[in-house]
Coordinates of C-alpha atoms in Angstrom, one line a residue:
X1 CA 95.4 82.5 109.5
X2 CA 93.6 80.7 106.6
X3 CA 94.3 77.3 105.9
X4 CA 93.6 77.8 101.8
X5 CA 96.1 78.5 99.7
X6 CA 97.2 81.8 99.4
X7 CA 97.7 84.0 96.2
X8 CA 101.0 85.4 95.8
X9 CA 101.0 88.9 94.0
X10 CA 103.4 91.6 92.8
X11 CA 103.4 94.8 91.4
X12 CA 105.5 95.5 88.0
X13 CA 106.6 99.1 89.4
X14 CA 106.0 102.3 86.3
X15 CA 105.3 105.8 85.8
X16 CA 101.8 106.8 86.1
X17 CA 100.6 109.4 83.9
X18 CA 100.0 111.9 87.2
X19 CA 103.7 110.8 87.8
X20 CA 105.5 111.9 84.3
X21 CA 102.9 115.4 84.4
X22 CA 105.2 116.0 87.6
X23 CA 108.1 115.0 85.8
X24 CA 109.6 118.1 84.1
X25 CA 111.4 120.2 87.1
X26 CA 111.8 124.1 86.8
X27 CA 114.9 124.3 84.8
X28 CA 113.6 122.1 81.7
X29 CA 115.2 118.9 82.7
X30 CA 113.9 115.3 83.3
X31 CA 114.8 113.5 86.3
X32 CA 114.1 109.8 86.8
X33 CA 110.7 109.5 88.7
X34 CA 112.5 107.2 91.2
X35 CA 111.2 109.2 94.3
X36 CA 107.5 108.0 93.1
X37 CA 109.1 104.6 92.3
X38 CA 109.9 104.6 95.9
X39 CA 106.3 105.5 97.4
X40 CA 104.5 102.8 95.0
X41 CA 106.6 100.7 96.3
X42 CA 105.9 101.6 99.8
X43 CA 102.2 101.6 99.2
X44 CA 102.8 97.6 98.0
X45 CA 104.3 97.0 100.7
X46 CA 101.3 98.4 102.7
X47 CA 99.3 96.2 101.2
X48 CA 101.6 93.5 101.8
X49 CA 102.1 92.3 98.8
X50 CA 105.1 89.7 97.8
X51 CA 107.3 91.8 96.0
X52 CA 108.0 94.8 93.4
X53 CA 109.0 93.7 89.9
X54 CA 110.7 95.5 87.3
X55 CA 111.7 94.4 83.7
X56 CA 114.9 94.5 81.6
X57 CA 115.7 95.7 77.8
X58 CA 119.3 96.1 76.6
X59 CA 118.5 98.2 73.6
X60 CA 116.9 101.8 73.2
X61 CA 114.0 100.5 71.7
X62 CA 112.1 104.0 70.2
X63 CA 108.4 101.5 71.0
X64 CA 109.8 101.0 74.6
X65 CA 110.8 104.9 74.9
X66 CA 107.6 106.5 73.3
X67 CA 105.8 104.2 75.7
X68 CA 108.0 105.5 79.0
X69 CA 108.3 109.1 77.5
X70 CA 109.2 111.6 80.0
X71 CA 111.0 108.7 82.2
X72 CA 114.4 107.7 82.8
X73 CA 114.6 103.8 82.3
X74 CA 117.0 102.6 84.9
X75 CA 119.0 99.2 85.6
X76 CA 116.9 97.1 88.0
X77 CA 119.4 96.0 89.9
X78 CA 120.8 99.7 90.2
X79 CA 117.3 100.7 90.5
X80 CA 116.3 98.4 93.3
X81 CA 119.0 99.4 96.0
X82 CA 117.2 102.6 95.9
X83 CA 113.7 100.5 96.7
X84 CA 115.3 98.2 99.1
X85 CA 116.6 100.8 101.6
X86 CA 113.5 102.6 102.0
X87 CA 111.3 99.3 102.3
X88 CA 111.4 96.9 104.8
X89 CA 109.8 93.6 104.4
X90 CA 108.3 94.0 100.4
X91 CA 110.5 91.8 98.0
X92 CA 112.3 93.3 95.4
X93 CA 112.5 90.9 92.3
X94 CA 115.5 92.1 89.5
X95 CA 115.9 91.1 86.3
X96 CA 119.5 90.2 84.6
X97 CA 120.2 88.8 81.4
X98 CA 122.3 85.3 81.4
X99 CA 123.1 85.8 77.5
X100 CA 125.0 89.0 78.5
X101 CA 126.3 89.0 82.0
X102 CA 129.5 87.4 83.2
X103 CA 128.0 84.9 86.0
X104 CA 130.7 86.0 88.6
X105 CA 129.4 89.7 88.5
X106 CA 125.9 88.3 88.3
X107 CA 126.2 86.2 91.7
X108 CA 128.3 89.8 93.2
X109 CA 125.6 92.1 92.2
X110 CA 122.9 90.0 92.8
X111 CA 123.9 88.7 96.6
X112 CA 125.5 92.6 97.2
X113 CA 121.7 93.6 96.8
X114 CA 120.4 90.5 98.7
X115 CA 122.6 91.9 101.3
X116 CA 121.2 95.5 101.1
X117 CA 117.9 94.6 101.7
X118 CA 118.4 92.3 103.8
X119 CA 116.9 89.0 102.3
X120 CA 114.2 90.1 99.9
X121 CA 115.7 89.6 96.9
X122 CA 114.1 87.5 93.8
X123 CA 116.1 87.5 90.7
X124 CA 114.2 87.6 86.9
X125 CA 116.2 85.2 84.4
X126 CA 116.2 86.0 81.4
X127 CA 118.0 84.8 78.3
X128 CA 117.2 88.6 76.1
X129 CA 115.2 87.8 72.3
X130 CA 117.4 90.6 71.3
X131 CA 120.7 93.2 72.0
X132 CA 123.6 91.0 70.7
X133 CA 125.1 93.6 68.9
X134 CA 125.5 95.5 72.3
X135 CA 127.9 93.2 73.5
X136 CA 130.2 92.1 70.5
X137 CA 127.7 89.5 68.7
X138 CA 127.4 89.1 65.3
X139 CA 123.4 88.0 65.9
X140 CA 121.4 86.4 68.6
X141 CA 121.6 83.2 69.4
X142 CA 118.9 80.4 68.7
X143 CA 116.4 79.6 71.9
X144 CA 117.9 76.4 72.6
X145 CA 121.4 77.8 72.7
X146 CA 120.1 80.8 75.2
X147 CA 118.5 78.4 77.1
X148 CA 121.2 76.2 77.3
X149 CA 123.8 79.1 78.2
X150 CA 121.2 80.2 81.1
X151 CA 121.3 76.7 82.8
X152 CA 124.9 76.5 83.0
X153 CA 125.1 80.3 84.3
X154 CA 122.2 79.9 86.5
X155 CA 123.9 76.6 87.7
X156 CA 127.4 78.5 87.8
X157 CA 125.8 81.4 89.8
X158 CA 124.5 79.0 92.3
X159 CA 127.6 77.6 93.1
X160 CA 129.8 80.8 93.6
X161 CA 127.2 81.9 96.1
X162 CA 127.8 78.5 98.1
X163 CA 131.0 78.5 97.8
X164 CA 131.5 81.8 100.6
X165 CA 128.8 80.5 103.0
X166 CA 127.7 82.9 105.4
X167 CA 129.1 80.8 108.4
X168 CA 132.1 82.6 107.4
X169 CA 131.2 85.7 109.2
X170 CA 131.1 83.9 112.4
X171 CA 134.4 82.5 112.9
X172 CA 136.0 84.1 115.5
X173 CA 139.6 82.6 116.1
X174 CA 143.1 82.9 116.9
X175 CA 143.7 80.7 113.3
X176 CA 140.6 82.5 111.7
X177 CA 142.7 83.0 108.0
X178 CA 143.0 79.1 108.1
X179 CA 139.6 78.3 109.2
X180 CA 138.5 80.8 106.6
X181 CA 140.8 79.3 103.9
X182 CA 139.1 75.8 104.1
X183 CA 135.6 77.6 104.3
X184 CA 136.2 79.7 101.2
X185 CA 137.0 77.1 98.2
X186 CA 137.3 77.8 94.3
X187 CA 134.1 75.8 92.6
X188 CA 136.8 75.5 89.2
X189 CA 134.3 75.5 87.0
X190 CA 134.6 74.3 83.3
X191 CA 131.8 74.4 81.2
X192 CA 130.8 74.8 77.5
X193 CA 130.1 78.5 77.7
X194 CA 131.9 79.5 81.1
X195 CA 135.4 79.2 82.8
X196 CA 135.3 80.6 86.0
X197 CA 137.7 79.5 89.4
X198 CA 136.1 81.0 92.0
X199 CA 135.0 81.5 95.0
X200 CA 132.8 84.8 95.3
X201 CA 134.2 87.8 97.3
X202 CA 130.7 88.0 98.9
X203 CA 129.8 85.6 102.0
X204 CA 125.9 84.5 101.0
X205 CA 122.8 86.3 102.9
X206 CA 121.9 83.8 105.9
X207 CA 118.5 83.7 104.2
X208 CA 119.8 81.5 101.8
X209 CA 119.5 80.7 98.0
X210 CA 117.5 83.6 97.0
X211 CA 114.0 83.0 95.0
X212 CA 114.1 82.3 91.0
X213 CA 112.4 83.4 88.6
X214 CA 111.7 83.2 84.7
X215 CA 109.9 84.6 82.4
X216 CA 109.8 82.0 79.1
X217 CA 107.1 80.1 77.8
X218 CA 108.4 78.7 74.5
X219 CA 109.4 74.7 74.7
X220 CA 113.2 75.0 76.0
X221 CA 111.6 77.9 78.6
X222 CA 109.2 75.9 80.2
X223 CA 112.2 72.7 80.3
X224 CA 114.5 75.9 81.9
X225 CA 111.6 76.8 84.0
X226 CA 110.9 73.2 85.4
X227 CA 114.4 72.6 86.0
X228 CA 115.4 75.9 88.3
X229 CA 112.5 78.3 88.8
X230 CA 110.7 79.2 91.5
X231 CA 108.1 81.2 90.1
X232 CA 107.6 81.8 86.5
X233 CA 105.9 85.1 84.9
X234 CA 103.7 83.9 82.5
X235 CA 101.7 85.2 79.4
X236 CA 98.5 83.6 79.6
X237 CA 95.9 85.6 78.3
X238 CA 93.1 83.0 78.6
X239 CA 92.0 80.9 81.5
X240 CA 93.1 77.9 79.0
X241 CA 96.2 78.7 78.3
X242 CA 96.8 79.2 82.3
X243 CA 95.6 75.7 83.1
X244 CA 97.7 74.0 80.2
X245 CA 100.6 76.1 81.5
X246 CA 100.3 75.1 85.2
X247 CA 99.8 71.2 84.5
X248 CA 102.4 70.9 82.2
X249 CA 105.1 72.8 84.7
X250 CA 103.7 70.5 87.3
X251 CA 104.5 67.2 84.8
X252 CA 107.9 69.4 84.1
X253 CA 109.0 69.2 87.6
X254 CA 107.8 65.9 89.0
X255 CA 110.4 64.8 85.7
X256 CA 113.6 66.7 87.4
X257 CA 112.8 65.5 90.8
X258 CA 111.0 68.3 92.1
X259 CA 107.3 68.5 93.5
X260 CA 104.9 69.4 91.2
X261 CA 103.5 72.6 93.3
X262 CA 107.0 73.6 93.1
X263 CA 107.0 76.3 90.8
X264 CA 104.2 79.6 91.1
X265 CA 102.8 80.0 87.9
X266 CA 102.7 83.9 88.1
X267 CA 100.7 85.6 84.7
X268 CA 101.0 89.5 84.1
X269 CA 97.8 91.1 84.4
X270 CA 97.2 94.1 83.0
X271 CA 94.4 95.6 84.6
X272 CA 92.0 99.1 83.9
X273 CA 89.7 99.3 87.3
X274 CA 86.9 102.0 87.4
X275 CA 83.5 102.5 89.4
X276 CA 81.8 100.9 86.3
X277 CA 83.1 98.6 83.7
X278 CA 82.4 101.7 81.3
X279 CA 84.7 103.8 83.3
X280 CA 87.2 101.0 83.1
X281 CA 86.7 99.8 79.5
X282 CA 86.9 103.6 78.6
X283 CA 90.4 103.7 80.2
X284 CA 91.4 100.6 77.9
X285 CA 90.7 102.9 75.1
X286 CA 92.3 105.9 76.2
X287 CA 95.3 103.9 77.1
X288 CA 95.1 102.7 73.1
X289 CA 94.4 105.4 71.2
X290 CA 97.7 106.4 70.3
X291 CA 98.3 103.6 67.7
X292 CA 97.0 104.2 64.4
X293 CA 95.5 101.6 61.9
X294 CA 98.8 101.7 60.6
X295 CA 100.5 101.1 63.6
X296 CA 98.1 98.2 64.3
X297 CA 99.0 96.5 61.2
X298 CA 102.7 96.8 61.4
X299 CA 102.7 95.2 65.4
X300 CA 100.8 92.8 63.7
X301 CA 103.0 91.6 61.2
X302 CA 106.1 92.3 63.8
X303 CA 104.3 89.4 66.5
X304 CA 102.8 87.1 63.9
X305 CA 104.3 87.3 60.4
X306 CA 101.6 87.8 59.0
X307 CA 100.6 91.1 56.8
X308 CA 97.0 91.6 57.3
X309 CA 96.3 95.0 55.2
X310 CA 94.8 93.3 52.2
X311 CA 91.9 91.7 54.3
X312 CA 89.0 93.9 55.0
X313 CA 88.6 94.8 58.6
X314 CA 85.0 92.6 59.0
X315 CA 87.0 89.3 57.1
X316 CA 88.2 86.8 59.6
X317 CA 91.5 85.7 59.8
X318 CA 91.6 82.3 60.1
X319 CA 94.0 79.1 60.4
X320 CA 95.0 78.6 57.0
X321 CA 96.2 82.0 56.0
X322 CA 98.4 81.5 59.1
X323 CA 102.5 81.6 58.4
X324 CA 103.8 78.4 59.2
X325 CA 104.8 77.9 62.7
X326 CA 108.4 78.0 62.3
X327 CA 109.4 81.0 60.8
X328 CA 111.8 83.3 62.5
X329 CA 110.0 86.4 64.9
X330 CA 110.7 88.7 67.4
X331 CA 108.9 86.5 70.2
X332 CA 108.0 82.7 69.9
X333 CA 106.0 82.8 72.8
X334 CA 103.8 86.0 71.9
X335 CA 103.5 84.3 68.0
X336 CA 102.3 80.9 69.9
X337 CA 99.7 82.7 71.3
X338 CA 98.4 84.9 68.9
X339 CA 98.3 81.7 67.2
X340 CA 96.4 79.4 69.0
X341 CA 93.5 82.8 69.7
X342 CA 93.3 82.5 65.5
X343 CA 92.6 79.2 65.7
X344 CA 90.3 79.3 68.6
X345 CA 88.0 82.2 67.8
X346 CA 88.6 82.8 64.0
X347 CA 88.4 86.6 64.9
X348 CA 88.0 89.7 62.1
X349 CA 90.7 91.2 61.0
X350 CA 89.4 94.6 63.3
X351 CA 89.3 92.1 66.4
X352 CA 92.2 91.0 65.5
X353 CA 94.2 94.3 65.9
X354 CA 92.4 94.9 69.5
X355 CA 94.3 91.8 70.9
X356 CA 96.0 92.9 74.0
X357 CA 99.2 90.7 72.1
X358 CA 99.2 92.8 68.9
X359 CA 98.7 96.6 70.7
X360 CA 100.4 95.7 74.0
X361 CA 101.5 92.5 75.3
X362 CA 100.4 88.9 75.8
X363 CA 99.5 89.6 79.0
X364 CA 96.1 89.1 80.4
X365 CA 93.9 91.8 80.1
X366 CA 91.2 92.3 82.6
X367 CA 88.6 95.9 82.9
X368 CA 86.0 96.0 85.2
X369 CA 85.0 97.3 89.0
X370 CA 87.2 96.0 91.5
X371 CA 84.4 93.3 92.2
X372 CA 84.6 91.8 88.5
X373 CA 88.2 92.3 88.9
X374 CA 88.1 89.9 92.1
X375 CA 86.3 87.7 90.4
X376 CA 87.4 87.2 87.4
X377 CA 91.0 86.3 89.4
X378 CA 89.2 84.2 91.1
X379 CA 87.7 82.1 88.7
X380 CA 91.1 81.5 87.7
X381 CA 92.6 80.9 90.9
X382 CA 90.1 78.0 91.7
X383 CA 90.7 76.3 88.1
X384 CA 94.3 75.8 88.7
X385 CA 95.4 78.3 85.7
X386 CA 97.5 80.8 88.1
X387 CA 98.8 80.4 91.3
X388 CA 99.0 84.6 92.0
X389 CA 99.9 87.2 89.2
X390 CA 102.2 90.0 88.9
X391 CA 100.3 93.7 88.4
X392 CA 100.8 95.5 86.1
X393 CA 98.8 98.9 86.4
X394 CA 96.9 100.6 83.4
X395 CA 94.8 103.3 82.9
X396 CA 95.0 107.0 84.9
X397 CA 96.1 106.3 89.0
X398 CA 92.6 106.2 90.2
X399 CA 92.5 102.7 88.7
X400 CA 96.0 101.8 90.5
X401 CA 94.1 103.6 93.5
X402 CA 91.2 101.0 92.9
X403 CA 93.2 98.0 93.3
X404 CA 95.2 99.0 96.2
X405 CA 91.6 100.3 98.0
X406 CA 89.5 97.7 96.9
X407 CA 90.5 95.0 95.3
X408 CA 93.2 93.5 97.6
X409 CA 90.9 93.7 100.6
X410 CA 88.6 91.3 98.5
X411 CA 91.0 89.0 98.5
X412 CA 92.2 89.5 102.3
X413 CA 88.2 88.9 103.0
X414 CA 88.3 85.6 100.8
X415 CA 91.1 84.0 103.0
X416 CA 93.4 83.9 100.1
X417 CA 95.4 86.7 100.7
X418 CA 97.5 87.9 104.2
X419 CA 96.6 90.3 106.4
X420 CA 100.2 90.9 107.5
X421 CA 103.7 89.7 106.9
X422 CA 104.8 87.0 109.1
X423 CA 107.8 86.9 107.9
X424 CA 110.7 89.3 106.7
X425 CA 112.5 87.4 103.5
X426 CA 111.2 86.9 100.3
X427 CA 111.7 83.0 100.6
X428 CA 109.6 83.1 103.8
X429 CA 106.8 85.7 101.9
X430 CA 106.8 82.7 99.2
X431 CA 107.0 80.0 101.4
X432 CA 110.2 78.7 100.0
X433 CA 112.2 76.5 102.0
X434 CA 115.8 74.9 101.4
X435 CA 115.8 71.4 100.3

């Protein structure tokens, strides 16, 4: 085995376009997809990747739909029980919502599922930018308050797992209800969002606390991050913004006592993989066609604040016309960025409205053959911007077929990627180890 580091890697698990053609069964109905769910995630796991990831979003979103159309969008957690019984070793990362989620069902669900695949879960914390008036809120909270309700949970969750320690199911005695007893304690928490006695009904996986992971960039994510996380999924759609993101976590962690290599710095990528970069770069376009100038302009103003139709398409946008920093939107993070890409590049207004931030998501973008593919991840890799990345597939399936085919054994070649599991867990695929 290869003494350099090692990438970790996921797969964000979605419908291909060959999988929602096959969508529509004989009597007129729609069904959920999760049977082709299941075989990407079996082909992951043949490629021995860390783990399958899937996202959260508590509100029909007509954006989110339209995107997905033809698909059922299932709870993760729901979803993965499905992917964890017919996988064996591949991680299954969920994602649940601390702003929404009573932490005693949170630490149930999540160690039932921990259970049911037998060690491989990674659980996705998120605080939600949006849904309060799903669950009895008036509006959403501010960051700080989110972030501060998602330590306590997170913290609260932790706790109920220990307190039903999988020693438990090895007591084998006459007195075993009073052995039990003193195992088994309430944690009697009281805390500023959450009252909860305890303990939890369900004894904790022998694999231990199982993986963390968060997805917020924004000031009080990264101190939320630094404090808990394992692994964080980061927007980081240049190699600068990577590097600034992985020293400052390292500086984050060393400050709560943790080593500074303790969290993976994980950035989505977004890739379109063809024979030849044209091939690829003209999946990019297909893949954008659908959104109008109009469209353009309105995601725009939705991420930024800023209402860009009165510019000519070959003007630059540039700092100063920039709304100042502090005004409310959808997505701090996404704004920061988009932000600090003005700044940088001064781009036209028509460049402006081809950012991956404006007519997708922050995430890094990256078309090419499966050679510039590999090496444009490596270049990153070897600056320090990214410690691994989670996948997230674009394009038709022959450029999903290209990464699996070609790009992976690239990195298997380079050393920096495993030939085989060696272990079954997701903390031992991670090479996370208990304190």
């Amino acid at each position: 085995m290869s003494l350099k580091k090692q990438l970790c890697i996921g797969l964000t698990l979605s419908s291909s376009k060959k999988d929602k053609e096959n969508m529509q069964m004989d009597d007129n109905k729609f069904y959920s997809g999760i049977e082709e769910q299941i075989e990407l995630a079996k082909r992951a796991e043949k490629a021995k990747l860390d783990f399958v990831f899937k996202a959260d979003y508590l509100v029909a979103h007509p954006d989110l739909i339209a995107r997905n159309r033809g698909s059922v969008i299932l709870d993760p957690t729901l979803f993965f029980t499905a992917i964890a019984r017919e996988t064996k070793k591949i991680g299954v990362v969920t994602t649940a919502s601390t702003s929404f989620n009573p932490p005693y069902i949170l630490a149930r669900q999540l160690q039932s599922l921990n259970w049911i695949s037998n060690g491989r879960v990674g659980w996705n914390i998120v605080t939600s930018i949006e849904g309060a008036e799903n669950f009895g809120n008036e509006k959403m909270p501010a960051s700080e308050e989110r972030y501060a309700k998602a330590a306590e949970c997170t913290e609260l969750v932790k706790k109920l797992w220990k307190s039903h320690p999988y020693e438990v199911l090895e007591v084998d005695s006459a007195d075993a209800a009073e052995v039990i007893r003193e195992m088994i304690q309430p944690i009697d928490h009281e805390g500023e969002f959450f009252h909860v006695k305890g303990p939890l009904n369900v004894p904790e996986h022998f694999s231990g606390t199982m993986p963390l992971f968060q997805a917020g960039a924004s000031e009080s994510g990264r101190n939320f991050a630094a404090s808990v996380a394992d692994a964080i999924f980061a927007a980081t759609p240049d190699i600068e913004s990577g590097i600034e993101l992985c020293k400052d976590l390292k500086e984050r962690a060393q400050g709560h006592g943790r080593q500074p290599d303790a969290i993976r710095v994980l950035p989505g990528l977004y890739f379109f993989i063809g024979d030849t970069y044209e091939e690829a770069q003209e999946m990019y376009r297909q893949a954008n066609q659908h959104l109008t100038i109009e469209r353009r302009y309105a995601l725009a103003e939705m991420v930024l604040g800023l209402n860009l139709r009165e510019l000519a398409l070959n003007e630059k946008v540039t700092a100063n016309i920039l709304p100042d920093a502090d005004q409310a939107v959808r997505s701090k993070t996404h704004a920061d960025l988009l932000r600090r890409f003005i700044i940088k590049n001064e781009p036209t207004v028509e460049q402006l409205l081809e950012r991956p931030e404006v007519i997708g998501s922050s995430h890094w973008v990256a078309i090419g053959t499966p050679q510039e593919i590999f090496q444009q991840i490596m270049e990153r890799f070897e600056a320090g911007a990214l410690d691994g990345f989670i996948a997230i597939p674009g394009g038709p399936p022959k450029s999903l077929d290209l990464f699996f085919s070609d790009v992976i054994p690239l990195f298997v070649e380079a050393g920096v990627f495993r030939k085989d599991y060696v272990g079954s867990t997701l903390r031992e695929h991670l090479g996370i180890f208990e304190a």
